[in-house]
Each structure stands twice: as structure tokens, then as C-alpha cells.
Coordinates of C-alpha atoms in Angstrom, one line a residue:
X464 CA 14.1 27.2 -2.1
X465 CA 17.4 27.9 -0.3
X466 CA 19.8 25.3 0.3
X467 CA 21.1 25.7 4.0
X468 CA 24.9 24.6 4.7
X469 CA 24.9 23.2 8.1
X470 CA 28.0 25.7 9.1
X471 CA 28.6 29.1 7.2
X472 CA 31.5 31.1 8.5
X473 CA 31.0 33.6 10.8
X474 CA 31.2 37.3 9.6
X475 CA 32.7 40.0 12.0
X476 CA 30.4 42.1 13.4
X477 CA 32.8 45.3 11.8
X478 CA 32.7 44.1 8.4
X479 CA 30.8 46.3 5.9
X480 CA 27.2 45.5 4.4
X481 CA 28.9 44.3 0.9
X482 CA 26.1 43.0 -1.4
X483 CA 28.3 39.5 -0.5
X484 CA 27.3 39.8 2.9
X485 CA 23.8 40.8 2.9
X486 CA 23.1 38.1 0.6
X487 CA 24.8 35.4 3.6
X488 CA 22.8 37.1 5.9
X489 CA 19.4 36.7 3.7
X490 CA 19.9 33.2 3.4
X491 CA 20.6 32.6 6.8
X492 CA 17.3 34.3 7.7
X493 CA 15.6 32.3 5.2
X494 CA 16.9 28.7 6.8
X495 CA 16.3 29.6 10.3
X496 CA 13.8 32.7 11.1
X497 CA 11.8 32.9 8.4
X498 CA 9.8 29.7 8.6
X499 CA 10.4 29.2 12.2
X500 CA 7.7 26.7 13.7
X501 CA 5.5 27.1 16.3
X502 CA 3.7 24.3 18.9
X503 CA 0.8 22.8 18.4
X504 CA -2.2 23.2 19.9
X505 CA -2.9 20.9 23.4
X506 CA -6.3 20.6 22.4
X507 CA -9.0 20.4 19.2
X508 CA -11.0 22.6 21.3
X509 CA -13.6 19.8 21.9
X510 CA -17.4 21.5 22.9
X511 CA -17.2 18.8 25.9
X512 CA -13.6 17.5 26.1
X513 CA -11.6 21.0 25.2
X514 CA -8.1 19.2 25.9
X515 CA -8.6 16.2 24.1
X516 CA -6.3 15.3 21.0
X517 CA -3.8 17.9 19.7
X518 CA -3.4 20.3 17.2
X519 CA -0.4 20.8 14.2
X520 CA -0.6 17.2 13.2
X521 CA -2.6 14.5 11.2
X522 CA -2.0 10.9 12.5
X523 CA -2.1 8.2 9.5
X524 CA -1.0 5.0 11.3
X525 CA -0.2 3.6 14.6
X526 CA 2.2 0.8 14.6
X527 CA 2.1 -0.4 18.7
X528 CA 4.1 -3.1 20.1
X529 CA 2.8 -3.9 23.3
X530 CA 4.3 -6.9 26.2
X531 CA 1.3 -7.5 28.9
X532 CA 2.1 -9.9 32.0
X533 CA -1.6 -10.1 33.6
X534 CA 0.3 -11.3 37.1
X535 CA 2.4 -8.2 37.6
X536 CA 0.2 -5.8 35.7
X537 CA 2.8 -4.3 34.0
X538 CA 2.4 -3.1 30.0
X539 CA 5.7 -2.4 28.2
X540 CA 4.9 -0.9 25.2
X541 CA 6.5 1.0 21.7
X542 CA 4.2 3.1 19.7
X543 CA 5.1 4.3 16.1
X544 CA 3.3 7.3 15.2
X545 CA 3.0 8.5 11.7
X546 CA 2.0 11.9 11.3
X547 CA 1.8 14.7 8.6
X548 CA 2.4 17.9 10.0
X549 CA -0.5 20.6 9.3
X550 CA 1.5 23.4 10.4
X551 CA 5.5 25.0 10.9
X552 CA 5.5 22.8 14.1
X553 CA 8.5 23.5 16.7
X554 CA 6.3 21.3 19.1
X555 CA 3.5 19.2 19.2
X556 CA 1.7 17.2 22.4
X557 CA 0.4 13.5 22.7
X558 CA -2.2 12.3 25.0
X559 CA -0.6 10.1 27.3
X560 CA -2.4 8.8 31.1
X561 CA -0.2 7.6 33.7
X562 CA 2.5 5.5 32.3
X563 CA 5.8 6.4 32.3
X564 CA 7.8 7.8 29.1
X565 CA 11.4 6.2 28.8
X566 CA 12.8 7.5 25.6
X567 CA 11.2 9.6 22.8
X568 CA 12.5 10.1 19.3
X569 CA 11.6 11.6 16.0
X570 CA 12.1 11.5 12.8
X571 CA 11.6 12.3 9.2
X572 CA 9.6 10.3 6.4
X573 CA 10.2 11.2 2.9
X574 CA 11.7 14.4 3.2
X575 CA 15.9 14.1 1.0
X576 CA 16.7 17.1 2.8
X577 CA 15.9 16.2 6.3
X578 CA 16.8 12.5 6.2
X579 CA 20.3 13.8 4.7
X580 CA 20.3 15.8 7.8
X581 CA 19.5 13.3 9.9
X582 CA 22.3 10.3 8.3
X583 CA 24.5 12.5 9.7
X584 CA 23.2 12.4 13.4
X585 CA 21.2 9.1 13.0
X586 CA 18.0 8.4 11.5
X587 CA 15.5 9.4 14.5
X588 CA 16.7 12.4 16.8
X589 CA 16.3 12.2 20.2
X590 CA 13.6 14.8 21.5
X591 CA 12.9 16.4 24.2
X592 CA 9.9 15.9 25.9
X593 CA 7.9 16.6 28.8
X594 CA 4.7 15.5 30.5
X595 CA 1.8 17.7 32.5
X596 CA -1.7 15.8 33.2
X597 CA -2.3 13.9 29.9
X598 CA 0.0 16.3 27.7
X599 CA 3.3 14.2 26.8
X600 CA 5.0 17.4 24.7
X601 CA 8.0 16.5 22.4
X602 CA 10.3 19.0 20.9
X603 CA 11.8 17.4 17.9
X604 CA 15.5 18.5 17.3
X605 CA 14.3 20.7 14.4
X606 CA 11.6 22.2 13.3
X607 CA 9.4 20.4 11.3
X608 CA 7.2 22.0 7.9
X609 CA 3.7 22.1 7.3
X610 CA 3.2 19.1 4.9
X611 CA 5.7 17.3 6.3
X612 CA 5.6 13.5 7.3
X613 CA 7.3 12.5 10.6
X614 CA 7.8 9.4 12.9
X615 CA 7.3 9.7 16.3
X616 CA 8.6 6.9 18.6
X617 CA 7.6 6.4 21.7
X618 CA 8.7 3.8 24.4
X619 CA 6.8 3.6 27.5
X620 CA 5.9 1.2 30.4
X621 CA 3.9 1.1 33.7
X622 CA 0.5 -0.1 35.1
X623 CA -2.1 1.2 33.0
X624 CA -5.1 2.9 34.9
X625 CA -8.7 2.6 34.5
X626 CA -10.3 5.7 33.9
X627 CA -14.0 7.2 35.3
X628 CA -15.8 8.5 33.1
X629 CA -17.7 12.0 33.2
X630 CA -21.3 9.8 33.3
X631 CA -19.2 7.6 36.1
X632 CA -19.2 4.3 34.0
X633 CA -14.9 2.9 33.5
X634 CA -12.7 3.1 30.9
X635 CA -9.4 2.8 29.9
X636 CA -7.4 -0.5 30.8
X637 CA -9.3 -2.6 32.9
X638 CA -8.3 -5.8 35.0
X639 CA -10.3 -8.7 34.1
X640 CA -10.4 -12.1 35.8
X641 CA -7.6 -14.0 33.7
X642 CA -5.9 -10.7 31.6
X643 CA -6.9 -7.2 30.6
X644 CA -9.5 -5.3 28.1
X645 CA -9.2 -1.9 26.4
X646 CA -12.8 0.3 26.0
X647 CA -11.9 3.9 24.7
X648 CA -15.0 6.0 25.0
X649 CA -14.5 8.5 25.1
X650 CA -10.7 9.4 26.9
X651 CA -9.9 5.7 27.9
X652 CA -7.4 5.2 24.9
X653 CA -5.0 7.3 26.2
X654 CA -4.0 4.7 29.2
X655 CA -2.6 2.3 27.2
X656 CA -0.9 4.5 24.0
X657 CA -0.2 7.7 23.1
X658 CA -1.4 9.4 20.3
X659 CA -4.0 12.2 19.1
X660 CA -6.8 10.8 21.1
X661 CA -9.7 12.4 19.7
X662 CA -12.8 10.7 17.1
X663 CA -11.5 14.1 14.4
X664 CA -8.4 12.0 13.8
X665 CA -8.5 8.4 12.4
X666 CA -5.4 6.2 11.1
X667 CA -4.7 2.6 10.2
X668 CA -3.1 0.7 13.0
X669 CA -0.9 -2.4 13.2
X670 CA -1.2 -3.8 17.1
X671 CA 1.1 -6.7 18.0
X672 CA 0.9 -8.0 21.7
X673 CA 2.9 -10.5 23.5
X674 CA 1.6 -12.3 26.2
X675 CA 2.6 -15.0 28.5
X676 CA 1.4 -18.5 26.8
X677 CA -2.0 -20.1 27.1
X678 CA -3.3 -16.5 26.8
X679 CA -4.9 -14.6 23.8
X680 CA -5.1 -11.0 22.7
X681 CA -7.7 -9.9 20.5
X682 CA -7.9 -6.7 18.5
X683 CA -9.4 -4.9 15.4
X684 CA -9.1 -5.8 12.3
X685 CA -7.4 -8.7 10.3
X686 CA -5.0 -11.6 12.6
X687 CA -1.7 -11.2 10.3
X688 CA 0.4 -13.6 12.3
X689 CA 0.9 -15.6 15.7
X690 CA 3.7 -16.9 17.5
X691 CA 4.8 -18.8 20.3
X692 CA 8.7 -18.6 22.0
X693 CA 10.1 -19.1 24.9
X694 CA 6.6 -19.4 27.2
X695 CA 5.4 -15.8 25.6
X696 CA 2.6 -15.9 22.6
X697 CA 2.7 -12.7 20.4
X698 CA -0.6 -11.7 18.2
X699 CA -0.3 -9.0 15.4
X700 CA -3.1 -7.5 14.3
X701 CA -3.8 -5.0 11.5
X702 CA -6.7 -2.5 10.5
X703 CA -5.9 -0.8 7.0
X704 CA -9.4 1.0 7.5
X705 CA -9.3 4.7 9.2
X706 CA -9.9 4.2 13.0
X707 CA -10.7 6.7 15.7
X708 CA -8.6 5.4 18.8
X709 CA -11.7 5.2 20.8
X710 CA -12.4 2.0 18.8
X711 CA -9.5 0.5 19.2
X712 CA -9.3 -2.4 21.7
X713 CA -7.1 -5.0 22.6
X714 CA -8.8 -8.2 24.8
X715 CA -6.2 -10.5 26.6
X716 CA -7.2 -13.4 28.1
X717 CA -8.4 -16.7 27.5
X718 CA -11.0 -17.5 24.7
X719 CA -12.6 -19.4 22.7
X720 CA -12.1 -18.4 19.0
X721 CA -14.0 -19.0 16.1
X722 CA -13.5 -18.1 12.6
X723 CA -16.4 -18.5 9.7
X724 CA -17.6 -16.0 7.2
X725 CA -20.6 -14.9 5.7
X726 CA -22.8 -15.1 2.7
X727 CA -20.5 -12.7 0.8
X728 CA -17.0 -14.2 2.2
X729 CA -16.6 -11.6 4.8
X730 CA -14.6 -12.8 7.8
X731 CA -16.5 -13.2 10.8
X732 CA -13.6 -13.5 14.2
X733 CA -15.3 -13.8 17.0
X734 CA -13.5 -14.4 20.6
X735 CA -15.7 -15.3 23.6
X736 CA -15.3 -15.9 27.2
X737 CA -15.7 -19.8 28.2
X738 CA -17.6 -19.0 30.6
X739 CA -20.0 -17.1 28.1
X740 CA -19.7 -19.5 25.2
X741 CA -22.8 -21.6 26.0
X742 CA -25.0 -18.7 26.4
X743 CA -23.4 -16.4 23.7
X744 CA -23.8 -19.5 20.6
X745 CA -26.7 -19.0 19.4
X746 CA -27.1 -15.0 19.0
X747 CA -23.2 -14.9 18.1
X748 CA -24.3 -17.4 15.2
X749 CA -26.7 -15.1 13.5
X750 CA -23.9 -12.5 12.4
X751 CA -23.7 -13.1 9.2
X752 CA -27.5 -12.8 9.0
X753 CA -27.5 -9.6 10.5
X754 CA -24.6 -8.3 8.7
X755 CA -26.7 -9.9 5.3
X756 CA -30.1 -7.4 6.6
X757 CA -27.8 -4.4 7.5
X758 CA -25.9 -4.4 4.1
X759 CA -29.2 -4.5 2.2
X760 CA -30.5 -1.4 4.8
X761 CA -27.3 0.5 5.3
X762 CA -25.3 -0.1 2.0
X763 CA -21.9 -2.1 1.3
X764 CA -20.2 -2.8 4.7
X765 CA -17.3 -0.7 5.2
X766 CA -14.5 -2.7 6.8
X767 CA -12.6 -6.4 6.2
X768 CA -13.8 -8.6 8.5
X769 CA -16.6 -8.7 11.0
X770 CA -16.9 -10.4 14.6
X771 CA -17.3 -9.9 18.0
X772 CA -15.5 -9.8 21.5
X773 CA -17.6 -11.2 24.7
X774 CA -15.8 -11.2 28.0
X775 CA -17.5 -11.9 31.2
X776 CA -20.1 -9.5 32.7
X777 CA -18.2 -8.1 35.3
X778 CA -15.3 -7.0 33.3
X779 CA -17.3 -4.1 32.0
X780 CA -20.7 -2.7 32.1
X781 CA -21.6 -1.5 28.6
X782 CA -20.9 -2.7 25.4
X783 CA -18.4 -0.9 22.7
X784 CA -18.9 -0.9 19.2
X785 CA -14.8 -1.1 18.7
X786 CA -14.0 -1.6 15.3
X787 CA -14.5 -4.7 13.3
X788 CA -15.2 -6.3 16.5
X789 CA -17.6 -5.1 19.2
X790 CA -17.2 -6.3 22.7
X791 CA -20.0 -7.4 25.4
X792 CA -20.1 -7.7 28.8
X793 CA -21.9 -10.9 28.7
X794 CA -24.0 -12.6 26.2
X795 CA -25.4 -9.7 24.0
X796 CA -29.4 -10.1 23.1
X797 CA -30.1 -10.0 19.3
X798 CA -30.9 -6.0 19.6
X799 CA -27.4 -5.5 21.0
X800 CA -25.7 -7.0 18.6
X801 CA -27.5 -5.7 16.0
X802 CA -27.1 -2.0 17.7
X803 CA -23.2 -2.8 17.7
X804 CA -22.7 -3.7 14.7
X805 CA -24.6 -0.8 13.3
X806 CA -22.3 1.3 14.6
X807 CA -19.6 -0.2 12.3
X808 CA -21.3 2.0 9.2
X809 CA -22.4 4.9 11.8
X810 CA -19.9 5.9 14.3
X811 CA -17.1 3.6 13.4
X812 CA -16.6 4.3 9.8
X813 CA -19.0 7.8 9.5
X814 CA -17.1 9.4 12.9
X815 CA -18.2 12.7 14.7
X816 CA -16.2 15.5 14.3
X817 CA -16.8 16.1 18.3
X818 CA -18.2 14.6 21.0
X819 CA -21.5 16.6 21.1
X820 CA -22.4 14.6 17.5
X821 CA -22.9 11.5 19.2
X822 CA -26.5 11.3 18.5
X823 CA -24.9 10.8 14.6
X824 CA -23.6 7.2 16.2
X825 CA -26.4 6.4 18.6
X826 CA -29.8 7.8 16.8
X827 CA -28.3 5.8 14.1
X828 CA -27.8 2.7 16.4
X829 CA -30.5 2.9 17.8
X830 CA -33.2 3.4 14.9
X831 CA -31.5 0.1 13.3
X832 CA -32.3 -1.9 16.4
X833 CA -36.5 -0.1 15.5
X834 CA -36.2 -1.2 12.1
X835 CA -34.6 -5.0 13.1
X836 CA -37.7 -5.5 15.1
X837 CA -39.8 -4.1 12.4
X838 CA -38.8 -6.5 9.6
X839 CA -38.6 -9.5 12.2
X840 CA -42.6 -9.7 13.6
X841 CA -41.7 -6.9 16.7
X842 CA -43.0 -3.6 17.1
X843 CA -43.1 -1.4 14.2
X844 CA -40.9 1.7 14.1
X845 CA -43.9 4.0 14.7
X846 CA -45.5 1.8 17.2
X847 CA -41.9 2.4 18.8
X848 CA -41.9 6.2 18.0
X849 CA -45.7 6.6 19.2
X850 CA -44.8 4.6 22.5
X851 CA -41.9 6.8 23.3
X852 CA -44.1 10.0 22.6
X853 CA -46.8 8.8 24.8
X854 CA -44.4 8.0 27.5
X855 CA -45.0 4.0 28.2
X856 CA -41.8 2.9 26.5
X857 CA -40.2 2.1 30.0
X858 CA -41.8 1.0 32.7
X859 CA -40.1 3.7 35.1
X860 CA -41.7 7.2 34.2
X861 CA -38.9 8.8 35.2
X862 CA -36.7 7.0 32.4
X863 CA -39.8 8.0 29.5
X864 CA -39.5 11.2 30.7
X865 CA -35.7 11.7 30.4
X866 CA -36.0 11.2 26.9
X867 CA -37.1 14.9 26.6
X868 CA -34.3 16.0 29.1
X869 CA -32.0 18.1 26.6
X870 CA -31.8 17.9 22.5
X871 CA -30.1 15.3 20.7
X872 CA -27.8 17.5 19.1
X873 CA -27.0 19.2 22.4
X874 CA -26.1 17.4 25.2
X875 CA -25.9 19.9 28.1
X876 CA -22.5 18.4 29.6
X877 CA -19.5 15.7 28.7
X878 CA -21.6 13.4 31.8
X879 CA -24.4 13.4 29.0
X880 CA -23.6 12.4 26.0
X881 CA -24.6 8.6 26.3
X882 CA -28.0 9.8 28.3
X883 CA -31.4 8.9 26.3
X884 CA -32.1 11.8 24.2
X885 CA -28.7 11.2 22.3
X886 CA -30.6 7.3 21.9
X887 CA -33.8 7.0 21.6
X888 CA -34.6 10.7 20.7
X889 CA -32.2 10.3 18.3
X890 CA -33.8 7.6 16.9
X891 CA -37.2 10.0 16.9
X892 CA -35.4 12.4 14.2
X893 CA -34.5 9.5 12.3
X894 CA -38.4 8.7 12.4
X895 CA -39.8 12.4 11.6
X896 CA -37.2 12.2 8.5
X897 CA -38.4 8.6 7.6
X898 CA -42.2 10.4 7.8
X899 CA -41.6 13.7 5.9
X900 CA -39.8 11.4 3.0
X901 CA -41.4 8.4 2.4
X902 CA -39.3 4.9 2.7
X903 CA -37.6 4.9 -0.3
X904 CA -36.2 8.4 -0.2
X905 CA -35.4 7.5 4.0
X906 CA -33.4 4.5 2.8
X907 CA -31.7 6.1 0.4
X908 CA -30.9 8.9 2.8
X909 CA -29.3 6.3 5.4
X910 CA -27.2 4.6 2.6
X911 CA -26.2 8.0 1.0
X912 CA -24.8 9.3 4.1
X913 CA -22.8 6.4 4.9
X914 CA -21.2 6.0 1.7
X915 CA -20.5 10.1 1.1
X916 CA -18.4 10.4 4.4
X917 CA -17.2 6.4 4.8
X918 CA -14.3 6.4 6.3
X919 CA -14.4 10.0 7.8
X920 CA -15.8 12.4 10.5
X921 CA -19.1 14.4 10.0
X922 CA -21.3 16.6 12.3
X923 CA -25.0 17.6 12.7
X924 CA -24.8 20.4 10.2
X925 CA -22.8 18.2 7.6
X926 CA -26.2 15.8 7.9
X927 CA -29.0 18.4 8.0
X928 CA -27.6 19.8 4.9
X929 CA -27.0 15.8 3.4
X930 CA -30.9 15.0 4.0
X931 CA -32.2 18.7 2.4
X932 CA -30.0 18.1 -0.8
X933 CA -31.4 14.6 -0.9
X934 CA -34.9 15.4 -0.4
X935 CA -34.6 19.3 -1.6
X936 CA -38.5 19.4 -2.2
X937 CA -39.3 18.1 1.5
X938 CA -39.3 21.1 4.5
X939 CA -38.0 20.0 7.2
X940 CA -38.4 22.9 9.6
X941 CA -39.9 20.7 12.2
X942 CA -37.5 18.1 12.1
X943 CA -34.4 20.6 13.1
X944 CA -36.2 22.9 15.1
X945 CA -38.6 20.9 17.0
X946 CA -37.0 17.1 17.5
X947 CA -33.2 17.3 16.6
X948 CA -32.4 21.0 18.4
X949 CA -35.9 22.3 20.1
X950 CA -35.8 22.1 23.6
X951 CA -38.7 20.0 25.8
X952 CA -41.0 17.7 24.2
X953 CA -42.2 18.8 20.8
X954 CA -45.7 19.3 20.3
X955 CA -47.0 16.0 18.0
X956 CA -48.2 17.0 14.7

């Protein structure tokens, strides 16, 4: 390593190439061209979403102060972003939608050299920055090196937007009757804080929110403190667990809050609508059973707490496994919630890699809400398999048919990525495994593949080749060829 004086003095351009000299002008080169940085990518290159998160930079926690006044709409917000950069990196972009940047600054972590550097010019540089459609790009005020750790601060403010989705359902911030409530699926997080909005990158968060009093906010994770001053409440919120921002939420509003826990001590938070709470009770009540049945299915639960969030049904119109804590629309049925909180082993802590793996999340889903009904006196898995096949599932042939519209594993646009096959075809592969395996090895295979990849992303191939390892004596040519990538309705064996 070279150590770089932060002023050398200059050397005529007459003077001869003593060894002296060319040694200066080696070093020189060494501290400022020959590991010059270069910008990070403005995209993962996404099958579906191409622009979507960023490149030259690994997020490991958010820390997000945000101030929310329901009557003016107006979010004032801070977000701390702790990165590690995967590259030389002379810039790197944020996705950002629609509210305004005030002041951007970076920083160091870690690094003697570069927070020497920066004591003498104060601990966060400002950066330049500059914003085109969702791309915030910052320029730090040097370069930063691959393996590096930085902090990024960002302090922004605005009306948040609500975003349409490619399949035309909203997203984003959206208005509800008495405050606000964050769904991120799959671009909406990026109206309410920047960051690398895409499922490959998942980081621990810390989400504090201030709001006037007699309102709540609800997020993920654990409730790590509460206060009250001057008419203004302020809720912090912590998740240590990985977390794609898609999952992230925040609920503002009023609620009724409950806290219990289940069988094994597991915190149970669940924040409801009032005018929700009589029809929500009961279902809302069995979640520690259902979290009991889906540990003994899916393995050891992979986050701190548990819950729910239930707002009224015309503040959204889907439900969002967000993490720790799904939210409803409405009084979920038992299926729902049991769907949701599926998600928490498949999607939330086993993430895609891209978008066009969603079938990983909601096959997965989906199959748990077969094998729920299964073990409680409903249909039988097959019976649900059979009736899907034979096309009197629904009671619209249009929707039976749409199961076979495209393959789970590939969705022919962004608009269809929540359609049926990614469901309840899904679900089918699940079934044909299940078949060519036998229920033990099947149940083996769903607990093995959430434990080998808890916490991180995986894609279709990472699974295919998880299931032939675990079963290496089965063949499971059909399963791929026919139900998880054949095209059209697969010929029954």
C-alpha cells in the first residue's frame, strides 16, 4: 500500500526524470489513477423490472427517520444507508419516486485512512447528487474501494405517491381514511425511501416514525420504544433479520393493538382497524396455532416476532405478506392468513433473486394453504390438484383455464407475475414433487430448502437442483419439463 500525502509539491515540467522523481510520479499514479472508481450500475438487470435496484453496492441496514402529518400529507424523512461497496465506485444510484432530495452526504465506516481524511473536512462529505426518473445518483467526494463500508445520508421530504402497478393493482404510499400505509410489491418502496429497491438485496432496518398524537405507526419487526412530546407520538421499530424493502411497511393510523405470544414464546403484535376488530377476533386469534402447524411443516420460524396488520378494505385490495407482520385489507379468512404467514419462511426470509421467481413465494404460499385444508377436514391436496387439472376449481372457466396461460417459472411480462400460474400452478409442481417422492422425503424437501437459503435469495435453478440432491434417486424430468417450464397444459400421467 502507498500512503498518499494530501499535497506533494509540484515538480516543473523541465526537471529531469531523476529516479527521485519518477518514483513521486509512481506514487502519485498509484493514489489517484490507478484504482480510479467507476459508477455503479442503474440497474440489477431485472428479467421484468431491468432498472430496479442498483449495482456497485450491498445494503446491510437502513436506519429511517420518518415525520408523517396525515392532514397535510407531507412525509419529512432521513434515511441512513449502510452499504459495502462491491466495486472501485466513483458513483453509485438510489431508487428514489417523487419526493424531493434536500441534502445528501457520505461517508466512511471503518476505513483509518478515510475517516482521517475525512476529520479533516468533517465526518460525512457532502455529495453531489442528481435525480432522472427514479435514479437519485450521488457522487461521493472521493472514490470509494471495493470492500469498503460507507454511509449514505439522505434527507428528503414531499407528498409521497401511490404507484400503479404493471398488473394495474396500487402501491407505494397510499392515503387511508385516518393516516397512511406502505405495500412494496414490487417498486412501491421506493415512494417513501431510498435505497437499492430490489428483492437481491436484503438489510436489517431500524424505522422510527413520528406522528401527530392519538395516532399509531406500525412496522416490521420488534417495537423498541415509544414516546409522546409536545402533541407528536414517535414509534421505533427494529428488524435485525435480512429484509427485502418490498416487505417493509409502515401502517399509521388508529388501531387497536394487541400483544400475546405463542406456545413457544414467540411475540405475536397484531394492529387492527376498529372498524375490523369485531370481524378480524376470531381468525386473528388462531395465530399462534397456525404458526404451531407451520413450524412443525415448514421447520423453525425464521424471524422474532409474529403478527398481523388489518386496515380497512378500501385502503388496499390485496394482502402483503410484509415481514413479521402481514397486512389485510379487511378481515383475512383462515386460508389467507395462513397463505401470509407462509410467506414469512418462503418469500420473506427465502427471497427471489428476480422477479420472474415468484412462483418460489407463491407455489409455496399457496400449496401451504392445500396442505392447511388437508390436515383440517377440507379437501385433500390431490383432490385440489385433480380439481385444478380437470378444470372445475373455479366456477368461471375462464379463470380454470388461465391456470395453464404461461409456466410458473416464466411469467411472459412484469403485468404477470401475480397471475394464476405463478399460484396455483405453482402449487401443482409442489404436488408432482410431493408424488415422485413420497411425504416424508416432500417434507423434508420443504424444510431443507427453507433452512439452506434462510435469510437469503434463491431462484428456480437453485431449487431444481436443491430437490435432485435431496431426492438424487427420483427423475424428475416431468416435473421441470412439463409443470414448472413446459408450456400449455401438461398431459396427466
Amino acid at each position: 500500500m502507498v500512503s498518499c500525502p494530501r499535497r506533494i509539491a509540484d515538480v516543473p515540467r523541465s526537471s529531469p526524470a531523476t529516479p527521485f522523481a519518477l518514483a513521486i510520479a509512481l506514487a502519485l499514479t498509484a493514489c489517484s489513477g490507478g484504482v480510479q472508481g467507476k459508477p455503479g450500475a442503474s440497474g440489477v438487470s431485472d428479467p421484468y423490472f431491468p432498472k430496479l435496484g442498483n449495482g456497485g453496492y450491498d445494503v446491510t441496514h437502513y436506519d429511517l427517520t420518518l415525520s408523517y402529518d396525515p392532514g397535510t400529507k407531507r412525509l419529512n424523512g432521513t434515511a441512513e444507508i449502510t452499504a459495502k461497496a462491491t466495486q472501485d465506485l466513483s458513483a453509485f444510484n438510489l431508487d428514489l419516486k417523487g419526493l424531493d432530495v434536500d441534502e445528501v452526504t457520505v461517508g466512511s465506516v471503518g476505513s483509518e485512512a478515510r475517516e482521517a481524511s475525512a476529520a479533516s473536512e468533517g465526518e460525512h462529505a457532502d455529495a453531489r447528487w442528481n435525480r432522472a426518473g427514479h435514479e437519485l445518483t450521488v457522487r461521493p467526494h472521493d472514490d470509494l474501494d471495493q470492500g469498503e463500508t460507507f454511509l449514505t445520508t439522505v434527507r428528503y421530504s414531499g407528498t409521497p405517491e401511490t404507484l400503479t402497478d404493471p398488473d394495474g393493482s396500487e402501491e407505494g404510499w397510499l392515503r387511508t381514511a385516518d393516516g397512511a400505509l406502505a405495500l412494496g410489491e414490487p417498486t412501491g418502496s421506493m415512494t417513501w425511501f431510498p435505497g437499492n429497491h430490489h428483492p437481491s438485496d436484503k438489510a436489517s432496518y431500524d424505522i422510527k416514525v413520528t406522528v401527530p398524537e392519538g395516532l399509531q405507526a406500525v412496522s416490521n419487526g420488534e417495537l423498541k420504544d415509544e414516546t409522546t412530546l409536545n402533541g407528536r407520538a414517535t414509534f421505533t421499530w427494529h428488524t435485525a433479520e435480512p429484509m427485502a424493502s418490498y416487505v417493509a411497511t409502515v401502517a399509521i393510523g388508529t388501531y387497536d393493538l394487541t400483544r400475546t405470544t405463542t406456545k413457544n414464546g414467540l411475540p405475536v403484535v397484531v394492529a387492527v382497524d376498529p372498524t375490523q376488530a369485531e370481524a378480524s377476533k376470531k381468525v386473528l386469534a388462531s395465530i399462534p396455532e397456525i404458526m404451531e402447524w407451520e413450524e412443525y411443516n415448514f421447520g423453525p420460524y425464521p424471524f422474532t416476532s409474529t403478527g398481523a396488520i388489518v386496515d380497512r378494505e378500501d385502503d388496499a385490495d390485496y394482502a402483503l405478506e410484509t415481514q413479521t407482520r402481514p397486512v389485510f385489507p379487511g378481515a383475512p379468512d383462515t386460508e389467507l392468513l395462513v397463505h401470509e404467514l407462509a410467506h414469512q419462511w418462503y418469500g420473506d426470509s427465502v427471497t427471489p433473486k428476480s422477479w420472474r421467481d415468484m412462483w418460489l413465494n407463491e407455489g409455496f404460499a399457496t400449496y401451504a394453504e392445500w396442505l392447511w385444508q388437508e390436515d383440517h377436514d377440507g379437501d385433500t391436496a390431490e383432490e385440489t390438484f385433480n380439481s385444478l387439472y380437470q378444470g372445475d376449481y373455479y366456477d368461471d372457466p375462464d379463470l380454470d383455464e388461465a391456470v395453464w396461460a404461461f409456466p410458473p417459472a416464466k411469467p411472459s411480462s412484469a403485468e404477470r407475475i401475480s397471475d394464476s400460474p405463478v399460484y396455483e400452478r405453482g402449487a401443482m409442481v409442489l404436488h408432482k414433487i410431493r408424488q415422485t417422492v413420497g411425504d416424508d422425503s416432500f417434507y423434508d424437501i420443504l424444510q431443507g430448502w427453507a433452512t439452506a437459503h434462510r435469510h437469503g435469495n434463491a431462484d428456480t435453478a437453485d431449487f431444481t437442483a436443491y430437490v435432485e440432491k435431496s431426492a438424487p434417486d427420483a427423475d424428475f424430468t416431468e416435473v421441470w419439463d412439463d409443470w414448472l417450464y413446459g408450456e400449455g397444459k401438461p398431459a396427466k400421467p
